[in-house]
């Protein structure tokens, strides 16, 4: 008799239409992988060498203002630049290139160098949500911008160059790969079934409860059934809204609340400031309604079994299919227990 908690199987991600291999029996195998040094350095409230702290100079000589809440500036080393001329190159469909205009910004969450979302005051986190909405609208209004990607890289393990609480916003002319895949899936689902994939998914998860980690009046956090990263989660709006500016004032507070509670849970799991990549997925800003989109965020944390042992996506996962050992249900239970 097949046992979902022990036997190897694969699970389908309907958002990307890709599979993940689940091998729960392997949690028994001996671990001989990399053991990383635990970063336990206590950060000061202000760091004279931090290019994001108030009053400090950034590379290139620009000085930050003495800001007191959130602070937004154009990235000094932007991956995308506005005013990039539109052009396209196609040689036999094999050498294909397109120019990509865009604009990259940095959002400091707080003047305090040593805060994270987990230990910020809800009222201050609400100001971050308000800033995200303003930026989404402002960047999205630009004619050359069709998608506004808000994301946070947290922790040296994820390549974050600075512990100061901040996120990035890369806005682009083209629809990014992951958003394009999800959009195709959401459209396909709606065409076939007449419903929203994520409304249906959230309803099923709330009814079952075994993968739900946090919930409030406007959002739920789940370890998705198809999670790849050990403690991956999704934060999903309960109401069908397509982008962040459609949140009511109360829902903005609820978003701040669930982000604080979810990241605090992560920090308690291995007693460390938990590293992750976090990002919104929402509708493009290309001037059409795109109400097939359903506002959500993905947390992709790398840690596997302690503050120092991380998961790598290498070998079979790079060449074939992503694989995980612990089940999504077990990961959710662990997160609920801390
Ligand atoms: Zn700083
Ligand atoms: Zn929906
Ligand atoms: Zn998504």
Tab-separated table of C-alpha atoms and ligand atoms in Angstrom, residues 186 195-202 236-242 291-295, ligand 2:
chain	number	residue	atom	x	y	z
A	186	UNK	CA	-3.924	31.013	-14.554
A	195	UNK	CA	-12.601	29.655	-11.886
A	196	UNK	CA	-9.419	31.132	-10.399
A	197	UNK	CA	-6.710	28.554	-9.710
A	198	UNK	CA	-5.501	30.308	-6.555
A	199	UNK	CA	-8.992	31.028	-5.166
A	200	UNK	CA	-9.699	27.296	-5.474
A	201	UNK	CA	-6.309	26.348	-4.042
A	202	UNK	CA	-6.679	28.675	-1.018
A	236	UNK	CA	-2.059	34.215	-0.604
A	237	UNK	CA	-4.745	36.931	-0.503
A	238	UNK	CA	-8.057	35.402	0.591
A	239	UNK	CA	-10.003	37.766	-1.666
A	240	UNK	CA	-9.546	37.600	-5.423
A	241	UNK	CA	-7.530	40.727	-6.096
A	242	UNK	CA	-4.956	40.998	-8.844
A	291	UNK	CA	-7.835	39.969	-13.631
A	292	UNK	CA	-6.685	36.361	-14.083
A	293	UNK	CA	-3.881	37.222	-11.628
A	294	UNK	CA	-4.376	36.569	-7.909
A	295	UNK	CA	-2.097	38.524	-5.541
B	2	LIG	ZN1	-8.408	34.208	-7.235
